[in-house]
Short mmCIF file of C-alpha atoms in Angstrom, two decimals:
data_model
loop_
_atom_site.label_atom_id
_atom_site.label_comp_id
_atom_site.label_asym_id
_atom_site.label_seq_id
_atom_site.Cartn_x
_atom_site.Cartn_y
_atom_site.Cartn_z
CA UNK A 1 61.56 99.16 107.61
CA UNK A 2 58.99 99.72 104.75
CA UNK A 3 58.92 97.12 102.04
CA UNK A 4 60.49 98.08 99.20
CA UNK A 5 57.33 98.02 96.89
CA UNK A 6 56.42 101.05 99.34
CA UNK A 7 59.74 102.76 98.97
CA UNK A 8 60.08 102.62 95.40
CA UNK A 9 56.59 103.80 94.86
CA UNK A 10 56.44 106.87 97.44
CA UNK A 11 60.04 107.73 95.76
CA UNK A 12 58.86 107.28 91.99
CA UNK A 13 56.02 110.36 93.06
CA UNK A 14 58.59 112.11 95.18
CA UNK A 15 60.75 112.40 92.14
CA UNK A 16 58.50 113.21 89.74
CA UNK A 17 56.45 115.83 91.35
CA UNK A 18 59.79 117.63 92.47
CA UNK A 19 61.33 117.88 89.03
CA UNK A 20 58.15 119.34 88.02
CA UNK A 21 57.27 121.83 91.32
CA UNK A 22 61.75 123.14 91.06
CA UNK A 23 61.35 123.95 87.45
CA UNK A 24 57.95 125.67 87.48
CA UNK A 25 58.98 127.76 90.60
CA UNK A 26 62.43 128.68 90.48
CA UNK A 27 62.85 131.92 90.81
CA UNK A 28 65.50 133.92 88.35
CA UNK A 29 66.53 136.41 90.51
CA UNK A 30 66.73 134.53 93.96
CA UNK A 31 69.89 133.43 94.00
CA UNK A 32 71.74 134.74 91.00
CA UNK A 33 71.45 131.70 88.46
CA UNK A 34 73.76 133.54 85.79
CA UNK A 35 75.61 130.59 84.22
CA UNK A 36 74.18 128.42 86.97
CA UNK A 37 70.73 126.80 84.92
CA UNK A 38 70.27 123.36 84.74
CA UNK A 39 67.50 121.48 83.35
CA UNK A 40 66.40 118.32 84.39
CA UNK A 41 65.72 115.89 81.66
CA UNK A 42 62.42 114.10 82.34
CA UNK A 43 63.48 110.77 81.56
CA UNK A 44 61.00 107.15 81.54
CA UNK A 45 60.87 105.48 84.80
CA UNK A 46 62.92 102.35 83.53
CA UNK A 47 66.23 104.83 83.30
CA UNK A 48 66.13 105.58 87.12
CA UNK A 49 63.47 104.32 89.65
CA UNK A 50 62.74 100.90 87.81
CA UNK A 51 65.81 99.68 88.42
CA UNK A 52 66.30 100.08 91.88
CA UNK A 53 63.21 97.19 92.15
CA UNK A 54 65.77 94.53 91.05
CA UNK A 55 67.62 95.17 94.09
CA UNK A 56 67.96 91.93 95.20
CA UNK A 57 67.94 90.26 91.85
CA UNK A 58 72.25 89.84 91.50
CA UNK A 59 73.54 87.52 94.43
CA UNK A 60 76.87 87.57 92.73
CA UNK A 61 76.83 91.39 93.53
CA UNK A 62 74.97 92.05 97.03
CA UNK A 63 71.21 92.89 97.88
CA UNK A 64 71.41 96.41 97.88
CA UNK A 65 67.89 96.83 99.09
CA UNK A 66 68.41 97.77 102.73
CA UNK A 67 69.98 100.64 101.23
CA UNK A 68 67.25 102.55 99.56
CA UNK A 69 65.67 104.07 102.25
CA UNK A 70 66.40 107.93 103.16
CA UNK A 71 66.36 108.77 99.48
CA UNK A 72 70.00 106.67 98.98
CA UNK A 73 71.74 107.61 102.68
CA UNK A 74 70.36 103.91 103.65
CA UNK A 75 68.76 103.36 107.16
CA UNK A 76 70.35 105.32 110.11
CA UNK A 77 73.06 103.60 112.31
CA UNK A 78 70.72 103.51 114.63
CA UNK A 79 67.48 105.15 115.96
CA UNK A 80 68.95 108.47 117.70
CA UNK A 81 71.11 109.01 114.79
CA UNK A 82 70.88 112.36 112.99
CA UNK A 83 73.92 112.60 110.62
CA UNK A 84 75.30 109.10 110.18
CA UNK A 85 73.93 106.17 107.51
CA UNK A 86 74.90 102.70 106.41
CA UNK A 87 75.11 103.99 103.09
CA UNK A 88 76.40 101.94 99.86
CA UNK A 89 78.69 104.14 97.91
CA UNK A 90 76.47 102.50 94.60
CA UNK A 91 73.59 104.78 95.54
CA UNK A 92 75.15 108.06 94.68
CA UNK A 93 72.91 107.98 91.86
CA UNK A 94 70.04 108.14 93.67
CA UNK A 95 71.33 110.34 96.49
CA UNK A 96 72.90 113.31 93.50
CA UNK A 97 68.99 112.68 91.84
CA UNK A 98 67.39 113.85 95.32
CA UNK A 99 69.89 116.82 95.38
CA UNK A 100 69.32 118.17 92.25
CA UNK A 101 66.00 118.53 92.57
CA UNK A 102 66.75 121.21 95.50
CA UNK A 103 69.43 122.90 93.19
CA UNK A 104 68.16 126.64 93.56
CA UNK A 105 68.74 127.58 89.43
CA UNK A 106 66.57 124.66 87.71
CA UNK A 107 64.68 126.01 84.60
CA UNK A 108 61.53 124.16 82.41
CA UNK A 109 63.03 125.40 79.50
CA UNK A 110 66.24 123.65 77.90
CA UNK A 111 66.82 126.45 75.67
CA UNK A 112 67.80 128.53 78.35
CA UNK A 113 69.94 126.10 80.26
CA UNK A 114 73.52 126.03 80.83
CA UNK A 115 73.55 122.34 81.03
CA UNK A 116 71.17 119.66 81.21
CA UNK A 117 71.02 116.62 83.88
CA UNK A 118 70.09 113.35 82.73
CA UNK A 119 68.81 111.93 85.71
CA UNK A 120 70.11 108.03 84.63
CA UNK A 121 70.92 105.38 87.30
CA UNK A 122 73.56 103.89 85.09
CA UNK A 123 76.05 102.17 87.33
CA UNK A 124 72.49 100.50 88.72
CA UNK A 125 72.05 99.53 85.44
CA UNK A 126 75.72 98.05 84.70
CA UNK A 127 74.80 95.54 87.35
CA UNK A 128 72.59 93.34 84.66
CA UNK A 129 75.46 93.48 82.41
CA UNK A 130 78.13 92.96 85.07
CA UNK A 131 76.51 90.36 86.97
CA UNK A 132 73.00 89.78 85.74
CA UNK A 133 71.56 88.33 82.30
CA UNK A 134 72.91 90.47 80.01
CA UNK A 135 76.44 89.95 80.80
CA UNK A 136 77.42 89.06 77.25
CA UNK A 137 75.58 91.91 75.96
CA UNK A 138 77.74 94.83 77.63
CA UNK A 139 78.19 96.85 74.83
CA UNK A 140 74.71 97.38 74.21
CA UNK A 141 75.02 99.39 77.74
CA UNK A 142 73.68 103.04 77.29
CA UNK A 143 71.93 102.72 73.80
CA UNK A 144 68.39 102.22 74.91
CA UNK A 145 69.14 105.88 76.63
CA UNK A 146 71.19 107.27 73.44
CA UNK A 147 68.02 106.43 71.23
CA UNK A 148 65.38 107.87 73.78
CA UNK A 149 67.42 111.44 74.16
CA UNK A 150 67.72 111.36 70.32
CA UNK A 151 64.18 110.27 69.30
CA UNK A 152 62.69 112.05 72.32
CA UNK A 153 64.58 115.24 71.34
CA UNK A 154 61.56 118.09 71.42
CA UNK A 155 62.82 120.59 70.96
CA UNK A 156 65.97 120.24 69.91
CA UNK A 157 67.79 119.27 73.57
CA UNK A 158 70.28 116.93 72.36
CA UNK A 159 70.76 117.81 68.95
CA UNK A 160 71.66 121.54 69.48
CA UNK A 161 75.07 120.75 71.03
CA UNK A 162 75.03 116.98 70.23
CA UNK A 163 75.61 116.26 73.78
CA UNK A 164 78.14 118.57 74.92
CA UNK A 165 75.81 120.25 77.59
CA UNK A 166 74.59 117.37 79.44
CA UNK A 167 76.01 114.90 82.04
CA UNK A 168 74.85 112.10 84.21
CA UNK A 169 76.27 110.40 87.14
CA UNK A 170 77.43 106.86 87.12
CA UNK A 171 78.40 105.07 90.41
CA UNK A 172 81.06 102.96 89.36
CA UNK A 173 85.32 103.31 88.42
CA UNK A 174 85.55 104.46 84.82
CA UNK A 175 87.29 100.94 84.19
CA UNK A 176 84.15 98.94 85.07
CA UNK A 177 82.74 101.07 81.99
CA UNK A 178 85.07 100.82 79.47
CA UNK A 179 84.84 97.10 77.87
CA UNK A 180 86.52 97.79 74.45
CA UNK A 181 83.88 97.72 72.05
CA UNK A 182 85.02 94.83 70.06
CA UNK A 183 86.84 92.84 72.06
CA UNK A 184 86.43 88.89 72.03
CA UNK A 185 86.39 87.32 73.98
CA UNK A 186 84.58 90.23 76.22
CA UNK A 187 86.55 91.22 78.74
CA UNK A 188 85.27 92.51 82.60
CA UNK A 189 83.16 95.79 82.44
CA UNK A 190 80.57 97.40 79.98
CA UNK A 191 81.47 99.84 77.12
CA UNK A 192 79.39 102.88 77.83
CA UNK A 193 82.79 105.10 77.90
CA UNK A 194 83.44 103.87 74.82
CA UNK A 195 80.56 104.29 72.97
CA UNK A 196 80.89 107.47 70.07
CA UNK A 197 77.62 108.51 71.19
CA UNK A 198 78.43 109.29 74.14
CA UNK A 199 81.70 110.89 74.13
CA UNK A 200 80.72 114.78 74.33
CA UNK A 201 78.51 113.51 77.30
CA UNK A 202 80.27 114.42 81.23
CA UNK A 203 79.88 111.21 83.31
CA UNK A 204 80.74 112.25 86.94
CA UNK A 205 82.15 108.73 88.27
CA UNK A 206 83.81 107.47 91.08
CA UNK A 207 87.02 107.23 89.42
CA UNK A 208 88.32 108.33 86.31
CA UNK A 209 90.99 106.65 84.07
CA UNK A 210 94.80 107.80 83.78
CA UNK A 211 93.90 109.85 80.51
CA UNK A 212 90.01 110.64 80.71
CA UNK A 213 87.62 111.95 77.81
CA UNK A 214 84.30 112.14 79.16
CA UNK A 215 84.21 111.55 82.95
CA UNK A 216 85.26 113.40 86.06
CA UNK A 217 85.81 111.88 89.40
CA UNK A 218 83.70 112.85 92.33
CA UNK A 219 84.02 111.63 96.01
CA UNK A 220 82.46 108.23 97.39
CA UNK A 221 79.45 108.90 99.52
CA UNK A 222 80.73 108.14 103.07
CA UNK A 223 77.90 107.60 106.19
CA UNK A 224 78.03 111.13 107.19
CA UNK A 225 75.50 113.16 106.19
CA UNK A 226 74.55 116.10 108.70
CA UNK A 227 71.38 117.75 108.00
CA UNK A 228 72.19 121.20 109.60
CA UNK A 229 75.36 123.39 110.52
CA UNK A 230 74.98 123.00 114.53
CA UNK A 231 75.81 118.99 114.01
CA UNK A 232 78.54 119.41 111.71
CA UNK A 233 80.48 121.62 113.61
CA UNK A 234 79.41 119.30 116.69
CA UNK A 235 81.56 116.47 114.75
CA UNK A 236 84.62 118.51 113.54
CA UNK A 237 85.02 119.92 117.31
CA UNK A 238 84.93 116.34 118.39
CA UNK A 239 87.16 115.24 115.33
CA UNK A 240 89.59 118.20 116.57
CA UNK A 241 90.05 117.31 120.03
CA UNK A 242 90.19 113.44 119.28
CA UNK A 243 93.61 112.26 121.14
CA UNK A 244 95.85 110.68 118.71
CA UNK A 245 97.37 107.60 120.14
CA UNK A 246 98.17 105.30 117.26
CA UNK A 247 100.66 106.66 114.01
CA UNK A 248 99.30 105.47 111.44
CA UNK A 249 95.77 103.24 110.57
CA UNK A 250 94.86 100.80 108.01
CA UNK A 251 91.30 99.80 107.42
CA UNK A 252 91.15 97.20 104.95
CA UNK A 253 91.64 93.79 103.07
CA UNK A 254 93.80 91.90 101.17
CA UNK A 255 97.71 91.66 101.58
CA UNK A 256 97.46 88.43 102.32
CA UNK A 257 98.41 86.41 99.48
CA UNK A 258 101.89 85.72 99.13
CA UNK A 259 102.51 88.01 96.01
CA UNK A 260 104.41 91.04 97.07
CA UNK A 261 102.37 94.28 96.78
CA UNK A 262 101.72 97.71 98.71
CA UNK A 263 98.89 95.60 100.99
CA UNK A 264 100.93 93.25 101.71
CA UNK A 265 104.34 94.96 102.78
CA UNK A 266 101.75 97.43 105.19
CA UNK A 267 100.40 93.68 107.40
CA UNK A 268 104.16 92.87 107.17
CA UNK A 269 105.46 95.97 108.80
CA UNK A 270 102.54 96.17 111.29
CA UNK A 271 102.71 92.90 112.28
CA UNK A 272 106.36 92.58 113.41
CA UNK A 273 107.28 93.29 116.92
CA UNK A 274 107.42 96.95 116.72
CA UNK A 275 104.45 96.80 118.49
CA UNK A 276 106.04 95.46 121.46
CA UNK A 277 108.92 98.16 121.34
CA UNK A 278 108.72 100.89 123.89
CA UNK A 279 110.80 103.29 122.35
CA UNK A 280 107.77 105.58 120.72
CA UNK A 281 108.52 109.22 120.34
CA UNK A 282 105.55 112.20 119.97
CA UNK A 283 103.51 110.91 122.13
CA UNK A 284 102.17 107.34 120.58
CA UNK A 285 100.87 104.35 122.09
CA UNK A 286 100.92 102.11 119.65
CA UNK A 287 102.70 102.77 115.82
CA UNK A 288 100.24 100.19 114.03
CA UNK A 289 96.67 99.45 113.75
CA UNK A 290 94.63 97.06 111.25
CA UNK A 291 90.96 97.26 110.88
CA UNK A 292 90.33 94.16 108.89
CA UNK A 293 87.71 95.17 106.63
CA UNK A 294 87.63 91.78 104.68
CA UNK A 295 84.77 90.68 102.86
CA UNK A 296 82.85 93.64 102.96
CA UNK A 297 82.38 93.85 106.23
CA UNK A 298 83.22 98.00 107.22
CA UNK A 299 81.36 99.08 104.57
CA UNK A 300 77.91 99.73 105.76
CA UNK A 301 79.41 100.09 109.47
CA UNK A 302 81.24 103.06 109.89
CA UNK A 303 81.38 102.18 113.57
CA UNK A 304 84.31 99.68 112.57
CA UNK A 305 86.38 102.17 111.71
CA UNK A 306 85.62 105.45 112.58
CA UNK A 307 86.76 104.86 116.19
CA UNK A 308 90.35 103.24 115.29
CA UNK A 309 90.41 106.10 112.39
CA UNK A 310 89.49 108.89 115.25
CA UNK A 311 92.53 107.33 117.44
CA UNK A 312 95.17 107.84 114.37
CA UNK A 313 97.62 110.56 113.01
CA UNK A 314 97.54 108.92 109.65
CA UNK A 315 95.39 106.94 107.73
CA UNK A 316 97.17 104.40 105.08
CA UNK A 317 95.22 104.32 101.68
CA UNK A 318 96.85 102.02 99.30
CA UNK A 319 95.29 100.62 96.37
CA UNK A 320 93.15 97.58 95.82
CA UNK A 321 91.54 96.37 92.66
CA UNK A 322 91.79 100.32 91.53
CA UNK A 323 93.17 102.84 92.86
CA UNK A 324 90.98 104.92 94.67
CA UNK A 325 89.22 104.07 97.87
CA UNK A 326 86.00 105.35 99.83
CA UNK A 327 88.53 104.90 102.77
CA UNK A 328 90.47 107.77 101.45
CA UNK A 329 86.65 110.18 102.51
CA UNK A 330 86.36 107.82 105.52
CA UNK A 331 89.52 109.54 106.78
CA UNK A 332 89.14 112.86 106.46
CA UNK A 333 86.13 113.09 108.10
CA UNK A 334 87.96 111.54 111.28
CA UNK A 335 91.12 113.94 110.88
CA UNK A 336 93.38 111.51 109.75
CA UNK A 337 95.84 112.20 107.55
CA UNK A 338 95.55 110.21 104.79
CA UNK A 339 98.94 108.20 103.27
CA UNK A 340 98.59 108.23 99.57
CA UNK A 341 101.35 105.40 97.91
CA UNK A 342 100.01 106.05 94.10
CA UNK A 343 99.02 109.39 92.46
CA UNK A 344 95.87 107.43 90.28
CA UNK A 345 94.73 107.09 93.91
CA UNK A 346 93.16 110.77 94.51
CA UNK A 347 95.55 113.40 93.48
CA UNK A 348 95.14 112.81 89.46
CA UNK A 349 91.27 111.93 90.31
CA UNK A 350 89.26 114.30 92.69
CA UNK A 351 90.66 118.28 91.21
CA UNK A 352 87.62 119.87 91.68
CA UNK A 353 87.45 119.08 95.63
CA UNK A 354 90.92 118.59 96.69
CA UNK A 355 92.75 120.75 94.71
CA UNK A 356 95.80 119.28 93.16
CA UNK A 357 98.42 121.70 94.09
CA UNK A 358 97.26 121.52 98.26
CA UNK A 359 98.35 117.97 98.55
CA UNK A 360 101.16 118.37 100.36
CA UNK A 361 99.63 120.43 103.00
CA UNK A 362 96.70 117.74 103.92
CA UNK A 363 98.38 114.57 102.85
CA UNK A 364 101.62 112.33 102.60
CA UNK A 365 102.72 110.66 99.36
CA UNK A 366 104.97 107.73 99.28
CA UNK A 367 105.74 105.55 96.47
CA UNK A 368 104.27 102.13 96.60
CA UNK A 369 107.92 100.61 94.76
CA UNK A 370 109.83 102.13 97.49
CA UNK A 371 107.87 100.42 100.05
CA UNK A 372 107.52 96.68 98.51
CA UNK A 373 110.55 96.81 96.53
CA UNK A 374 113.34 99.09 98.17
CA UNK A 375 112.61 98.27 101.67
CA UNK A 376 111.58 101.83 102.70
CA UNK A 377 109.86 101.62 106.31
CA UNK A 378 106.13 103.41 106.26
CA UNK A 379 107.12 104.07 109.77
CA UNK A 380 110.37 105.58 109.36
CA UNK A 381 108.84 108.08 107.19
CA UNK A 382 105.63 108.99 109.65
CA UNK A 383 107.96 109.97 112.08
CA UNK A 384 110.12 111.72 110.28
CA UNK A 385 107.16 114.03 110.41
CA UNK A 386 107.45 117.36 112.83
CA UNK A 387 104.81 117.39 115.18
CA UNK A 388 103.68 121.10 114.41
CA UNK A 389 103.61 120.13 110.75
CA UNK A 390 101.18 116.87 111.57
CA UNK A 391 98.68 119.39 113.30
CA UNK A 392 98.89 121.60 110.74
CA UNK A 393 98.13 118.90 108.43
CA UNK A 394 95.18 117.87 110.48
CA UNK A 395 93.70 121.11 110.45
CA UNK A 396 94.06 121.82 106.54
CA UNK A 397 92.21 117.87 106.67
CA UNK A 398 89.19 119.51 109.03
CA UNK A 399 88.75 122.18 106.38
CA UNK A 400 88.21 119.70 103.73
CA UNK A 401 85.83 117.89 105.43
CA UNK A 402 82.84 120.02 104.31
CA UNK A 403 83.95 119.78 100.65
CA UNK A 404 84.33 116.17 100.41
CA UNK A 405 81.10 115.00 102.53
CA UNK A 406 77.13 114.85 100.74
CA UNK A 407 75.18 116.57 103.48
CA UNK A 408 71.61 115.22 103.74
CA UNK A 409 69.22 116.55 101.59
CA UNK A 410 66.45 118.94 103.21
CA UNK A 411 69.26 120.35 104.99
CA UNK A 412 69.12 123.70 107.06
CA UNK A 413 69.68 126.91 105.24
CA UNK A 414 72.90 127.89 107.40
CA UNK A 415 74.34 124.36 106.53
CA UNK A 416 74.23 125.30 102.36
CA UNK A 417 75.99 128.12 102.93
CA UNK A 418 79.15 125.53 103.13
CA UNK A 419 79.46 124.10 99.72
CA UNK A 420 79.65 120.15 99.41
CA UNK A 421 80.85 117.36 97.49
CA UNK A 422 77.57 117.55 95.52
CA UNK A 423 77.72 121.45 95.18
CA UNK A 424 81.31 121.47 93.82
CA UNK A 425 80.97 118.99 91.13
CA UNK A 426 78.10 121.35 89.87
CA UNK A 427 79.83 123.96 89.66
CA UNK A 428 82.93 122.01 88.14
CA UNK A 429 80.65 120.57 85.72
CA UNK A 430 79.16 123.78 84.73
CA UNK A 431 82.41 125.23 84.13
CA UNK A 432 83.59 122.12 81.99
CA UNK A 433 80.88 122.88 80.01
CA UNK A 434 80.95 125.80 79.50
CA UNK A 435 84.95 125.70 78.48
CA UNK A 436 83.84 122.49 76.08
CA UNK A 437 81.32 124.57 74.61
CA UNK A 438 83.51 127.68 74.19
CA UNK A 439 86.15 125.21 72.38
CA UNK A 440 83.59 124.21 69.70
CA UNK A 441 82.42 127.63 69.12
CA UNK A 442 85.78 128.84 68.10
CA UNK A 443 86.87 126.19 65.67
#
């Protein structure tokens, strides 16, 4: 692996001759760009690429250096590997950065853009706040940015619509950004939500809150990232005709302690003796499987769990210390069905790639009381489940897969022609704009 001095550097020049070569060349008429221009703010290096060299500088957090490489996907599972990464869901940042840059409709000129990226790495920067030096200075987080984009502001980019026309992505749950901005003692998290001057700004985060102002929720970066059509549809044929021994999956931690909680009740009921029971209907080996994922330890090894996840008709997806879960992506790109057991947990989050009123076709929903408190058995209502409904299920999950996955930048041409995670939220955050803006014009 190149040292990181190396990486940084080659990426700092990558970055900045891109930006510049997309927005001199793009072409107006190839594709049609009407109400599709973005400009890429040219921001110092100490918003973006200088803080990836402090990679290793927060042991409370984790070294994320070994994850740089590839642009953000992290070095390949191993050497013959063409679509999958140990990737750390903390480098969307990076990864969205290298994507934008091969948006077809960037323009120079800010004037004539429908909305402007500010390419800041600010869940990166959290990390000195969160874990680092500056810990009891989180509310100063995002300020240093608010007064270059206002000083800096030739001509006119921020002042014209104060805001309303830009957005940035932030690899982190909205809660780890919203520290009240006057609380005391502090409390976990930074205040960037919070801060006024940001609040006309979209934040595209990992998670949003129950009622959001500014942010959006996008999907976690997963290790799949297939640079052409041919290998994708290599994977979802596999995925299809994956044989489906085991009901239902859960890769994960906690559950352990002896307070009662969703986690918990789901060890409980799969580690009774059902297991040894041999009266199993539709066809399943085994009704239970637990992929401890304690510590850490699945998520930069997709082998873990894409095997047992490949092997299951469901995939369990409670909630941890929030509500949503990478685990929740993991899943659909094996075809299993994923068990939702709070709404916060994807169906009030991700609208603009799972649409909110499909749920029911692709997923199951049970309510996390019923299960720890009422006594309702997980199992009872898996199997409850007709068989030609489960495969139907499966396949509406297949035809998600495409919209929920970041293919690998430099992909083939035939491969764009399926919109992605990163293509959606574009286009979602083009249109939010554009209704925000419409709002203000009309009062």
């Amino acid at each position: 692996m190149a040292s990181i001095p190396t990486i940084l550097t080659t990426l700092f020049f990558f970055l900045l001759k891109s930006t510049i070569a997309h927005q001199i060349n793009t072409n107006p008429k190839d594709p049609d760009c009407t109400d599709r221009w973005i400009h890429v703010r040219r921001l110092p290096s100490r918003f973006n690429t200088d803080l990836l060299s402090n990679c290793s500088e927060y042991p409370l957090f984790d070294d994320f250096c070994p994850y740089l490489p590839n642009h953000g996907l992290g070095q390949r599972t191993h050497s013959k590997s063409h679509s999958w990464f140990r990737t750390d869901p903390l480098m969307l940042e990076l990864i969205f950065h290298r994507r934008m840059l091969e948006y077809p409709c960037l323009t120079p000129d800010p004037n004539s853009a429908n909305a402007v990226y500010l390419p800041y790495y600010g869940g990166i920067d959290s990390l000195r706040y969160l874990y680092g030096p500056d810990v009891n200075s989180s509310v100063e987080h995002g300020l240093e940015l608010f007064d270059f984009v206002k000083e800096q502001d030739s001509p006119n980019v921020w002042a014209r619509h104060k805001g309303l026309d830009h957005f940035l992505v932030m690899a982190r749950p909205a809660w780890d950004l919203s520290q009240p901005l006057y609380k005391d003692p502090p409390v976990w998290g930074t205040s960037f939500l919070e801060l006024p001057e940001f609040y006309n700004v979209t934040v595209l985060t990992f998670e949003a809150r129950a009622w959001p102002w500014q942010e959006r929720a996008v999907p976690y970066p997963t290790s799949f990232h297939p640079p052409n059509l041919s290998l994708l549809e290599s994977w979802i044929h596999r995925v299809r005709r994956s044989r489906r021994s085991t009901l239902m999956l859960f890769a994960g931690g906690g559950g352990v302690a002896a307070t009662r909680n969703i986690r918990r009740s789901i060890r409980d009921e799969c580690g009774n003796d059902t297991n040894s029971n041999a009266n199993y209907s539709n066809g399943y080996v085994k009704f239970c499987e637990i992929v401890d994922c304690s510590n850490g330890i699945c998520e930069h090894d997709p082998i873990r769990y894409m095997k047992p996840m490949l092997e299951a008709s469901f995939c369990l997806q409670p909630p941890g210390d929030t509500p949503t879960r990478r685990s929740t992506f993991d899943s659909i790109l094996a075809g299993c069905i994923p068990v939702f057991f709070e709404e916060l947990s994807a169906k009030m989050q991700y609208k603009w790639h799972m649409p909110e009123e499909e749920y029911e076709e692709f997923s199951v929903f049970i309510p996390k009381e019923e299960v720890v408190y009422k006594g309702l058995k997980i199992l009872d209502v898996l199997m409850g489940i007709p068989r030609d409904r489960v495969w139907r299920m499966r396949e509406k999950v297949l035809e998600l897969m495409p919209r929920v996955m970041y293919r690998r930048h430099g992909s083939s041409v035939d491969l764009r022609t399926k919109k992605d995670a990163f293509d959606i939220a574009v286009e979602g955050t083009l249109q939010r704009i554009k209704s925000r803006l419409q709002e203000v014009a009309v009062q």
